[in-house]
Amino acid sequence: MIRLNVFVRVDEARRARFLEIACKLTECSLKEEGCVAYDIFESATRRDVLMICETWRDAEALSAHEKMPYFVDYVAQMHALGEMKLEKFSF
């Protein structure tokens, strides 16, 4: 399995829009073959910090996900709203 942790910093003025897009991405992603889990977490101590945590069955499922038109669109919008850092783990 593959786990992606996407750490996000987003200012207050853009936070609601970012979360709206991230929720749409999550809803679509959970319907994909090979998606084990897809969640959005908010920091309890820093309002400007979020994390998207994804778990995929294998590299093929993740690769297919990254080619989905909605993924390309939503991620581009999210990048325009906040700073994102990706950590990737296989287990």
PDB file of N, CA and C in Angstrom:
ATOM      1  N   MET A   1       0.835  -1.176   0.000  1.00  0.00           N
ATOM      2  CA  MET A   1       0.000   0.000   0.000  1.00  0.00           C
ATOM      3  C   MET A   1       0.879   1.238   0.000  1.00  0.00           C
ATOM      4  N   ILE A   2       0.287   2.323  -0.415  1.00  0.00           N
ATOM      5  CA  ILE A   2       0.985   3.602  -0.486  1.00  0.00           C
ATOM      6  C   ILE A   2       0.209   4.631   0.313  1.00  0.00           C
ATOM      7  N   ARG A   3       0.910   5.365   1.154  1.00  0.00           N
ATOM      8  CA  ARG A   3       0.307   6.439   1.944  1.00  0.00           C
ATOM      9  C   ARG A   3       0.911   7.761   1.491  1.00  0.00           C
ATOM     10  N   LEU A   4       0.052   8.725   1.244  1.00  0.00           N
ATOM     11  CA  LEU A   4       0.469  10.088   0.948  1.00  0.00           C
ATOM     12  C   LEU A   4      -0.035  10.992   2.063  1.00  0.00           C
ATOM     13  N   ASN A   5       0.857  11.787   2.616  1.00  0.00           N
ATOM     14  CA  ASN A   5       0.498  12.831   3.566  1.00  0.00           C
ATOM     15  C   ASN A   5       0.816  14.156   2.888  1.00  0.00           C
ATOM     16  N   VAL A   6      -0.203  14.947   2.654  1.00  0.00           N
ATOM     17  CA  VAL A   6      -0.029  16.244   2.010  1.00  0.00           C
ATOM     18  C   VAL A   6      -0.261  17.313   3.072  1.00  0.00           C
ATOM     19  N   PHE A   7       0.819  17.981   3.449  1.00  0.00           N
ATOM     20  CA  PHE A   7       0.740  19.051   4.441  1.00  0.00           C
ATOM     21  C   PHE A   7       0.456  20.360   3.725  1.00  0.00           C
ATOM     22  N   VAL A   8      -0.465  21.130   4.272  1.00  0.00           N
ATOM     23  CA  VAL A   8      -0.939  22.354   3.613  1.00  0.00           C
ATOM     24  C   VAL A   8      -0.847  23.523   4.581  1.00  0.00           C
ATOM     25  N   ARG A   9      -0.369  24.654   4.060  1.00  0.00           N
ATOM     26  CA  ARG A   9      -0.464  25.930   4.777  1.00  0.00           C
ATOM     27  C   ARG A   9      -1.322  26.841   3.919  1.00  0.00           C
ATOM     28  N   VAL A  10      -2.384  27.355   4.523  1.00  0.00           N
ATOM     29  CA  VAL A  10      -3.316  28.200   3.783  1.00  0.00           C
ATOM     30  C   VAL A  10      -3.777  29.325   4.698  1.00  0.00           C
ATOM     31  N   ASP A  11      -3.766  30.546   4.191  1.00  0.00           N
ATOM     32  CA  ASP A  11      -4.164  31.677   5.035  1.00  0.00           C
ATOM     33  C   ASP A  11      -5.684  31.691   5.225  1.00  0.00           C
ATOM     34  N   GLU A  12      -6.103  32.438   6.228  1.00  0.00           N
ATOM     35  CA  GLU A  12      -7.510  32.461   6.632  1.00  0.00           C
ATOM     36  C   GLU A  12      -8.437  32.873   5.495  1.00  0.00           C
ATOM     37  N   ALA A  13      -8.014  33.815   4.675  1.00  0.00           N
ATOM     38  CA  ALA A  13      -8.858  34.315   3.590  1.00  0.00           C
ATOM     39  C   ALA A  13      -9.136  33.245   2.533  1.00  0.00           C
ATOM     40  N   ARG A  14      -8.269  32.264   2.410  1.00  0.00           N
ATOM     41  CA  ARG A  14      -8.411  31.218   1.379  1.00  0.00           C
ATOM     42  C   ARG A  14      -8.796  29.857   1.942  1.00  0.00           C
ATOM     43  N   ARG A  15      -8.846  29.759   3.245  1.00  0.00           N
ATOM     44  CA  ARG A  15      -9.051  28.466   3.906  1.00  0.00           C
ATOM     45  C   ARG A  15     -10.380  27.810   3.534  1.00  0.00           C
ATOM     46  N   ALA A  16     -11.463  28.532   3.592  1.00  0.00           N
ATOM     47  CA  ALA A  16     -12.783  27.950   3.297  1.00  0.00           C
ATOM     48  C   ALA A  16     -12.840  27.432   1.863  1.00  0.00           C
ATOM     49  N   ARG A  17     -12.322  28.191   0.925  1.00  0.00           N
ATOM     50  CA  ARG A  17     -12.323  27.754  -0.481  1.00  0.00           C
ATOM     51  C   ARG A  17     -11.439  26.517  -0.659  1.00  0.00           C
ATOM     52  N   PHE A  18     -10.264  26.517  -0.014  1.00  0.00           N
ATOM     53  CA  PHE A  18      -9.383  25.361  -0.095  1.00  0.00           C
ATOM     54  C   PHE A  18     -10.106  24.119   0.412  1.00  0.00           C
ATOM     55  N   LEU A  19     -10.745  24.223   1.580  1.00  0.00           N
ATOM     56  CA  LEU A  19     -11.451  23.068   2.141  1.00  0.00           C
ATOM     57  C   LEU A  19     -12.605  22.615   1.261  1.00  0.00           C
ATOM     58  N   GLU A  20     -13.281  23.543   0.631  1.00  0.00           N
ATOM     59  CA  GLU A  20     -14.365  23.184  -0.289  1.00  0.00           C
ATOM     60  C   GLU A  20     -13.832  22.323  -1.429  1.00  0.00           C
ATOM     61  N   ILE A  21     -12.732  22.728  -2.015  1.00  0.00           N
ATOM     62  CA  ILE A  21     -12.132  21.979  -3.122  1.00  0.00           C
ATOM     63  C   ILE A  21     -11.593  20.639  -2.621  1.00  0.00           C
ATOM     64  N   ALA A  22     -10.919  20.653  -1.477  1.00  0.00           N
ATOM     65  CA  ALA A  22     -10.357  19.416  -0.920  1.00  0.00           C
ATOM     66  C   ALA A  22     -11.463  18.404  -0.616  1.00  0.00           C
ATOM     67  N   CYS A  23     -12.599  18.873  -0.142  1.00  0.00           N
ATOM     68  CA  CYS A  23     -13.735  17.965   0.123  1.00  0.00           C
ATOM     69  C   CYS A  23     -14.279  17.365  -1.170  1.00  0.00           C
ATOM     70  N   LYS A  24     -14.345  18.158  -2.225  1.00  0.00           N
ATOM     71  CA  LYS A  24     -14.783  17.628  -3.527  1.00  0.00           C
ATOM     72  C   LYS A  24     -13.801  16.571  -4.025  1.00  0.00           C
ATOM     73  N   LEU A  25     -12.499  16.852  -3.899  1.00  0.00           N
ATOM     74  CA  LEU A  25     -11.480  15.894  -4.309  1.00  0.00           C
ATOM     75  C   LEU A  25     -11.606  14.606  -3.502  1.00  0.00           C
ATOM     76  N   THR A  26     -11.822  14.734  -2.218  1.00  0.00           N
ATOM     77  CA  THR A  26     -11.976  13.567  -1.351  1.00  0.00           C
ATOM     78  C   THR A  26     -13.188  12.734  -1.764  1.00  0.00           C
ATOM     79  N   GLU A  27     -14.306  13.391  -2.001  1.00  0.00           N
ATOM     80  CA  GLU A  27     -15.530  12.688  -2.396  1.00  0.00           C
ATOM     81  C   GLU A  27     -15.316  11.886  -3.680  1.00  0.00           C
ATOM     82  N   CYS A  28     -14.696  12.492  -4.665  1.00  0.00           N
ATOM     83  CA  CYS A  28     -14.433  11.797  -5.930  1.00  0.00           C
ATOM     84  C   CYS A  28     -13.436  10.656  -5.740  1.00  0.00           C
ATOM     85  N   SER A  29     -12.374  10.921  -4.996  1.00  0.00           N
ATOM     86  CA  SER A  29     -11.302   9.944  -4.824  1.00  0.00           C
ATOM     87  C   SER A  29     -11.770   8.690  -4.110  1.00  0.00           C
ATOM     88  N   LEU A  30     -12.637   8.839  -3.120  1.00  0.00           N
ATOM     89  CA  LEU A  30     -13.132   7.683  -2.368  1.00  0.00           C
ATOM     90  C   LEU A  30     -13.912   6.703  -3.245  1.00  0.00           C
ATOM     91  N   LYS A  31     -14.379   7.149  -4.393  1.00  0.00           N
ATOM     92  CA  LYS A  31     -15.125   6.287  -5.309  1.00  0.00           C
ATOM     93  C   LYS A  31     -14.215   5.489  -6.244  1.00  0.00           C
ATOM     94  N   GLU A  32     -12.937   5.813  -6.247  1.00  0.00           N
ATOM     95  CA  GLU A  32     -12.006   5.166  -7.178  1.00  0.00           C
ATOM     96  C   GLU A  32     -11.614   3.771  -6.722  1.00  0.00           C
ATOM     97  N   GLU A  33     -11.417   2.916  -7.706  1.00  0.00           N
ATOM     98  CA  GLU A  33     -10.877   1.584  -7.475  1.00  0.00           C
ATOM     99  C   GLU A  33      -9.469   1.752  -6.896  1.00  0.00           C
ATOM    100  N   GLY A  34      -9.204   1.092  -5.807  1.00  0.00           N
ATOM    101  CA  GLY A  34      -7.869   1.135  -5.223  1.00  0.00           C
ATOM    102  C   GLY A  34      -7.679   2.179  -4.144  1.00  0.00           C
ATOM    103  N   CYS A  35      -8.676   3.010  -3.902  1.00  0.00           N
ATOM    104  CA  CYS A  35      -8.593   3.989  -2.817  1.00  0.00           C
ATOM    105  C   CYS A  35      -8.999   3.293  -1.526  1.00  0.00           C
ATOM    106  N   VAL A  36      -8.087   3.214  -0.578  1.00  0.00           N
ATOM    107  CA  VAL A  36      -8.343   2.573   0.699  1.00  0.00           C
ATOM    108  C   VAL A  36      -8.888   3.591   1.703  1.00  0.00           C
ATOM    109  N   ALA A  37      -8.311   4.793   1.695  1.00  0.00           N
ATOM    110  CA  ALA A  37      -8.753   5.853   2.609  1.00  0.00           C
ATOM    111  C   ALA A  37      -8.337   7.205   2.046  1.00  0.00           C
ATOM    112  N   TYR A  38      -9.110   8.227   2.380  1.00  0.00           N
ATOM    113  CA  TYR A  38      -8.829   9.595   1.924  1.00  0.00           C
ATOM    114  C   TYR A  38      -9.472  10.528   2.938  1.00  0.00           C
ATOM    115  N   ASP A  39      -8.658  11.258   3.700  1.00  0.00           N
ATOM    116  CA  ASP A  39      -9.168  12.087   4.781  1.00  0.00           C
ATOM    117  C   ASP A  39      -8.504  13.461   4.787  1.00  0.00           C
ATOM    118  N   ILE A  40      -9.188  14.422   5.357  1.00  0.00           N
ATOM    119  CA  ILE A  40      -8.656  15.771   5.555  1.00  0.00           C
ATOM    120  C   ILE A  40      -8.622  16.022   7.053  1.00  0.00           C
ATOM    121  N   PHE A  41      -7.468  16.476   7.553  1.00  0.00           N
ATOM    122  CA  PHE A  41      -7.311  16.769   8.972  1.00  0.00           C
ATOM    123  C   PHE A  41      -6.949  18.232   9.161  1.00  0.00           C
ATOM    124  N   GLU A  42      -7.449  18.810  10.261  1.00  0.00           N
ATOM    125  CA  GLU A  42      -7.135  20.190  10.617  1.00  0.00           C
ATOM    126  C   GLU A  42      -6.287  20.188  11.880  1.00  0.00           C
ATOM    127  N   SER A  43      -5.261  21.030  11.933  1.00  0.00           N
ATOM    128  CA  SER A  43      -4.426  21.149  13.118  1.00  0.00           C
ATOM    129  C   SER A  43      -5.248  21.708  14.278  1.00  0.00           C
ATOM    130  N   ALA A  44      -5.029  21.157  15.455  1.00  0.00           N
ATOM    131  CA  ALA A  44      -5.704  21.653  16.654  1.00  0.00           C
ATOM    132  C   ALA A  44      -5.010  22.888  17.220  1.00  0.00           C
ATOM    133  N   THR A  45      -3.790  23.153  16.760  1.00  0.00           N
ATOM    134  CA  THR A  45      -3.018  24.267  17.318  1.00  0.00           C
ATOM    135  C   THR A  45      -2.732  25.378  16.322  1.00  0.00           C
ATOM    136  N   ARG A  46      -2.862  25.098  15.036  1.00  0.00           N
ATOM    137  CA  ARG A  46      -2.573  26.108  14.011  1.00  0.00           C
ATOM    138  C   ARG A  46      -3.675  26.086  12.959  1.00  0.00           C
ATOM    139  N   ARG A  47      -4.444  27.128  12.902  1.00  0.00           N
ATOM    140  CA  ARG A  47      -5.577  27.209  11.973  1.00  0.00           C
ATOM    141  C   ARG A  47      -5.130  27.205  10.517  1.00  0.00           C
ATOM    142  N   ASP A  48      -3.889  27.599  10.231  1.00  0.00           N
ATOM    143  CA  ASP A  48      -3.396  27.672   8.858  1.00  0.00           C
ATOM    144  C   ASP A  48      -2.816  26.352   8.358  1.00  0.00           C
ATOM    145  N   VAL A  49      -2.862  25.297   9.165  1.00  0.00           N
ATOM    146  CA  VAL A  49      -2.267  24.010   8.788  1.00  0.00           C
ATOM    147  C   VAL A  49      -3.348  22.935   8.661  1.00  0.00           C
ATOM    148  N   LEU A  50      -3.332  22.256   7.523  1.00  0.00           N
ATOM    149  CA  LEU A  50      -4.218  21.127   7.230  1.00  0.00           C
ATOM    150  C   LEU A  50      -3.364  19.959   6.758  1.00  0.00           C
ATOM    151  N   MET A  51      -3.931  18.774   6.728  1.00  0.00           N
ATOM    152  CA  MET A  51      -3.251  17.622   6.148  1.00  0.00           C
ATOM    153  C   MET A  51      -4.275  16.762   5.425  1.00  0.00           C
ATOM    154  N   ILE A  52      -3.924  16.356   4.226  1.00  0.00           N
ATOM    155  CA  ILE A  52      -4.716  15.391   3.475  1.00  0.00           C
ATOM    156  C   ILE A  52      -3.944  14.073   3.547  1.00  0.00           C
ATOM    157  N   CYS A  53      -4.613  13.035   4.003  1.00  0.00           N
ATOM    158  CA  CYS A  53      -3.983  11.729   4.171  1.00  0.00           C
ATOM    159  C   CYS A  53      -4.696  10.739   3.243  1.00  0.00           C
ATOM    160  N   GLU A  54      -3.916  10.162   2.333  1.00  0.00           N
ATOM    161  CA  GLU A  54      -4.472   9.234   1.339  1.00  0.00           C
ATOM    162  C   GLU A  54      -3.807   7.872   1.483  1.00  0.00           C
ATOM    163  N   THR A  55      -4.560   6.815   1.302  1.00  0.00           N
ATOM    164  CA  THR A  55      -3.992   5.464   1.249  1.00  0.00           C
ATOM    165  C   THR A  55      -4.510   4.791  -0.014  1.00  0.00           C
ATOM    166  N   TRP A  56      -3.567   4.250  -0.788  1.00  0.00           N
ATOM    167  CA  TRP A  56      -3.870   3.596  -2.063  1.00  0.00           C
ATOM    168  C   TRP A  56      -3.399   2.156  -2.038  1.00  0.00           C
ATOM    169  N   ARG A  57      -4.127   1.296  -2.692  1.00  0.00           N
ATOM    170  CA  ARG A  57      -3.832  -0.136  -2.729  1.00  0.00           C
ATOM    171  C   ARG A  57      -2.440  -0.408  -3.286  1.00  0.00           C
ATOM    172  N   ASP A  58      -2.088   0.291  -4.376  1.00  0.00           N
ATOM    173  CA  ASP A  58      -0.802   0.048  -5.026  1.00  0.00           C
ATOM    174  C   ASP A  58      -0.450   1.217  -5.947  1.00  0.00           C
ATOM    175  N   ALA A  59       0.727   1.143  -6.552  1.00  0.00           N
ATOM    176  CA  ALA A  59       1.213   2.218  -7.421  1.00  0.00           C
ATOM    177  C   ALA A  59       0.319   2.410  -8.640  1.00  0.00           C
ATOM    178  N   GLU A  60      -0.261   1.342  -9.148  1.00  0.00           N
ATOM    179  CA  GLU A  60      -1.130   1.454 -10.314  1.00  0.00           C
ATOM    180  C   GLU A  60      -2.387   2.256  -9.998  1.00  0.00           C
ATOM    181  N   ALA A  61      -2.974   2.005  -8.833  1.00  0.00           N
ATOM    182  CA  ALA A  61      -4.176   2.746  -8.427  1.00  0.00           C
ATOM    183  C   ALA A  61      -3.856   4.221  -8.217  1.00  0.00           C
ATOM    184  N   LEU A  62      -2.708   4.516  -7.601  1.00  0.00           N
ATOM    185  CA  LEU A  62      -2.306   5.903  -7.397  1.00  0.00           C
ATOM    186  C   LEU A  62      -2.040   6.593  -8.725  1.00  0.00           C
ATOM    187  N   SER A  63      -1.381   5.911  -9.636  1.00  0.00           N
ATOM    188  CA  SER A  63      -1.098   6.481 -10.950  1.00  0.00           C
ATOM    189  C   SER A  63      -2.380   6.803 -11.707  1.00  0.00           C
ATOM    190  N   ALA A  64      -3.350   5.898 -11.646  1.00  0.00           N
ATOM    191  CA  ALA A  64      -4.638   6.141 -12.308  1.00  0.00           C
ATOM    192  C   ALA A  64      -5.329   7.348 -11.673  1.00  0.00           C
ATOM    193  N   HIS A  65      -5.272   7.456 -10.360  1.00  0.00           N
ATOM    194  CA  HIS A  65      -5.866   8.586  -9.635  1.00  0.00           C
ATOM    195  C   HIS A  65      -5.265   9.906 -10.112  1.00  0.00           C
ATOM    196  N   GLU A  66      -3.952   9.946 -10.229  1.00  0.00           N
ATOM    197  CA  GLU A  66      -3.257  11.181 -10.602  1.00  0.00           C
ATOM    198  C   GLU A  66      -3.544  11.629 -12.037  1.00  0.00           C
ATOM    199  N   LYS A  67      -4.134  10.748 -12.838  1.00  0.00           N
ATOM    200  CA  LYS A  67      -4.487  11.079 -14.221  1.00  0.00           C
ATOM    201  C   LYS A  67      -5.955  11.468 -14.388  1.00  0.00           C
ATOM    202  N   MET A  68      -6.729  11.336 -13.318  1.00  0.00           N
ATOM    203  CA  MET A  68      -8.150  11.687 -13.394  1.00  0.00           C
ATOM    204  C   MET A  68      -8.304  13.183 -13.662  1.00  0.00           C
ATOM    205  N   PRO A  69      -9.177  13.566 -14.591  1.00  0.00           N
ATOM    206  CA  PRO A  69      -9.363  14.998 -14.892  1.00  0.00           C
ATOM    207  C   PRO A  69      -9.717  15.840 -13.673  1.00  0.00           C
ATOM    208  N   TYR A  70     -10.579  15.308 -12.799  1.00  0.00           N
ATOM    209  CA  TYR A  70     -10.932  16.080 -11.603  1.00  0.00           C
ATOM    210  C   TYR A  70      -9.727  16.276 -10.689  1.00  0.00           C
ATOM    211  N   PHE A  71      -8.844  15.263 -10.596  1.00  0.00           N
ATOM    212  CA  PHE A  71      -7.643  15.385  -9.774  1.00  0.00           C
ATOM    213  C   PHE A  71      -6.757  16.515 -10.285  1.00  0.00           C
ATOM    214  N   VAL A  72      -6.507  16.519 -11.590  1.00  0.00           N
ATOM    215  CA  VAL A  72      -5.660  17.548 -12.195  1.00  0.00           C
ATOM    216  C   VAL A  72      -6.247  18.939 -11.943  1.00  0.00           C
ATOM    217  N   ASP A  73      -7.539  19.078 -12.126  1.00  0.00           N
ATOM    218  CA  ASP A  73      -8.214  20.365 -11.935  1.00  0.00           C
ATOM    219  C   ASP A  73      -8.196  20.805 -10.473  1.00  0.00           C
ATOM    220  N   TYR A  74      -8.643  19.935  -9.565  1.00  0.00           N
ATOM    221  CA  TYR A  74      -8.727  20.313  -8.152  1.00  0.00           C
ATOM    222  C   TYR A  74      -7.352  20.588  -7.552  1.00  0.00           C
ATOM    223  N   VAL A  75      -6.361  19.791  -7.882  1.00  0.00           N
ATOM    224  CA  VAL A  75      -5.025  19.997  -7.319  1.00  0.00           C
ATOM    225  C   VAL A  75      -4.428  21.314  -7.817  1.00  0.00           C
ATOM    226  N   ALA A  76      -4.653  21.653  -9.063  1.00  0.00           N
ATOM    227  CA  ALA A  76      -4.175  22.945  -9.574  1.00  0.00           C
ATOM    228  C   ALA A  76      -4.820  24.093  -8.799  1.00  0.00           C
ATOM    229  N   GLN A  77      -6.113  23.984  -8.541  1.00  0.00           N
ATOM    230  CA  GLN A  77      -6.808  25.016  -7.769  1.00  0.00           C
ATOM    231  C   GLN A  77      -6.269  25.095  -6.342  1.00  0.00           C
ATOM    232  N   MET A  78      -6.009  23.945  -5.748  1.00  0.00           N
ATOM    233  CA  MET A  78      -5.499  23.915  -4.381  1.00  0.00           C
ATOM    234  C   MET A  78      -4.096  24.519  -4.296  1.00  0.00           C
ATOM    235  N   HIS A  79      -3.253  24.226  -5.281  1.00  0.00           N
ATOM    236  CA  HIS A  79      -1.904  24.810  -5.317  1.00  0.00           C
ATOM    237  C   HIS A  79      -1.968  26.331  -5.402  1.00  0.00           C
ATOM    238  N   ALA A  80      -2.967  26.861  -6.088  1.00  0.00           N
ATOM    239  CA  ALA A  80      -3.109  28.314  -6.220  1.00  0.00           C
ATOM    240  C   ALA A  80      -3.550  28.965  -4.906  1.00  0.00           C
ATOM    241  N   LEU A  81      -4.110  28.175  -4.004  1.00  0.00           N
ATOM    242  CA  LEU A  81      -4.638  28.721  -2.750  1.00  0.00           C
ATOM    243  C   LEU A  81      -3.709  28.563  -1.553  1.00  0.00           C
ATOM    244  N   GLY A  82      -2.826  27.591  -1.596  1.00  0.00           N
ATOM    245  CA  GLY A  82      -1.979  27.334  -0.433  1.00  0.00           C
ATOM    246  C   GLY A  82      -0.687  26.646  -0.806  1.00  0.00           C
ATOM    247  N   GLU A  83       0.197  26.533   0.173  1.00  0.00           N
ATOM    248  CA  GLU A  83       1.469  25.825  -0.001  1.00  0.00           C
ATOM    249  C   GLU A  83       1.259  24.366   0.378  1.00  0.00           C
ATOM    250  N   MET A  84       1.742  23.456  -0.472  1.00  0.00           N
ATOM    251  CA  MET A  84       1.527  22.038  -0.221  1.00  0.00           C
ATOM    252  C   MET A  84       2.856  21.288  -0.277  1.00  0.00           C
ATOM    253  N   LYS A  85       3.051  20.380   0.688  1.00  0.00           N
ATOM    254  CA  LYS A  85       4.242  19.544   0.749  1.00  0.00           C
ATOM    255  C   LYS A  85       3.811  18.080   0.862  1.00  0.00           C
ATOM    256  N   LEU A  86       4.370  17.229   0.022  1.00  0.00           N
ATOM    257  CA  LEU A  86       3.979  15.823  -0.055  1.00  0.00           C
ATOM    258  C   LEU A  86       5.015  14.912   0.581  1.00  0.00           C
ATOM    259  N   GLU A  87       4.543  13.976   1.402  1.00  0.00           N
ATOM    260  CA  GLU A  87       5.357  12.880   1.904  1.00  0.00           C
ATOM    261  C   GLU A  87       4.711  11.583   1.416  1.00  0.00           C
ATOM    262  N   LYS A  88       5.543  10.662   0.927  1.00  0.00           N
ATOM    263  CA  LYS A  88       5.037   9.406   0.354  1.00  0.00           C
ATOM    264  C   LYS A  88       5.720   8.217   1.030  1.00  0.00           C
ATOM    265  N   PHE A  89       4.905   7.241   1.443  1.00  0.00           N
ATOM    266  CA  PHE A  89       5.406   6.058   2.125  1.00  0.00           C
ATOM    267  C   PHE A  89       4.801   4.803   1.505  1.00  0.00           C
ATOM    268  N   SER A  90       5.585   3.770   1.389  1.00  0.00           N
ATOM    269  CA  SER A  90       5.077   2.456   0.977  1.00  0.00           C
ATOM    270  C   SER A  90       5.124   1.534   2.186  1.00  0.00           C
ATOM    271  N   PHE A  91       4.087   0.721   2.323  1.00  0.00           N
ATOM    272  CA  PHE A  91       4.070  -0.232   3.435  1.00  0.00           C
ATOM    273  C   PHE A  91       3.318  -1.479   3.041  1.00  0.00           C
TER     274      PHE A  91
END
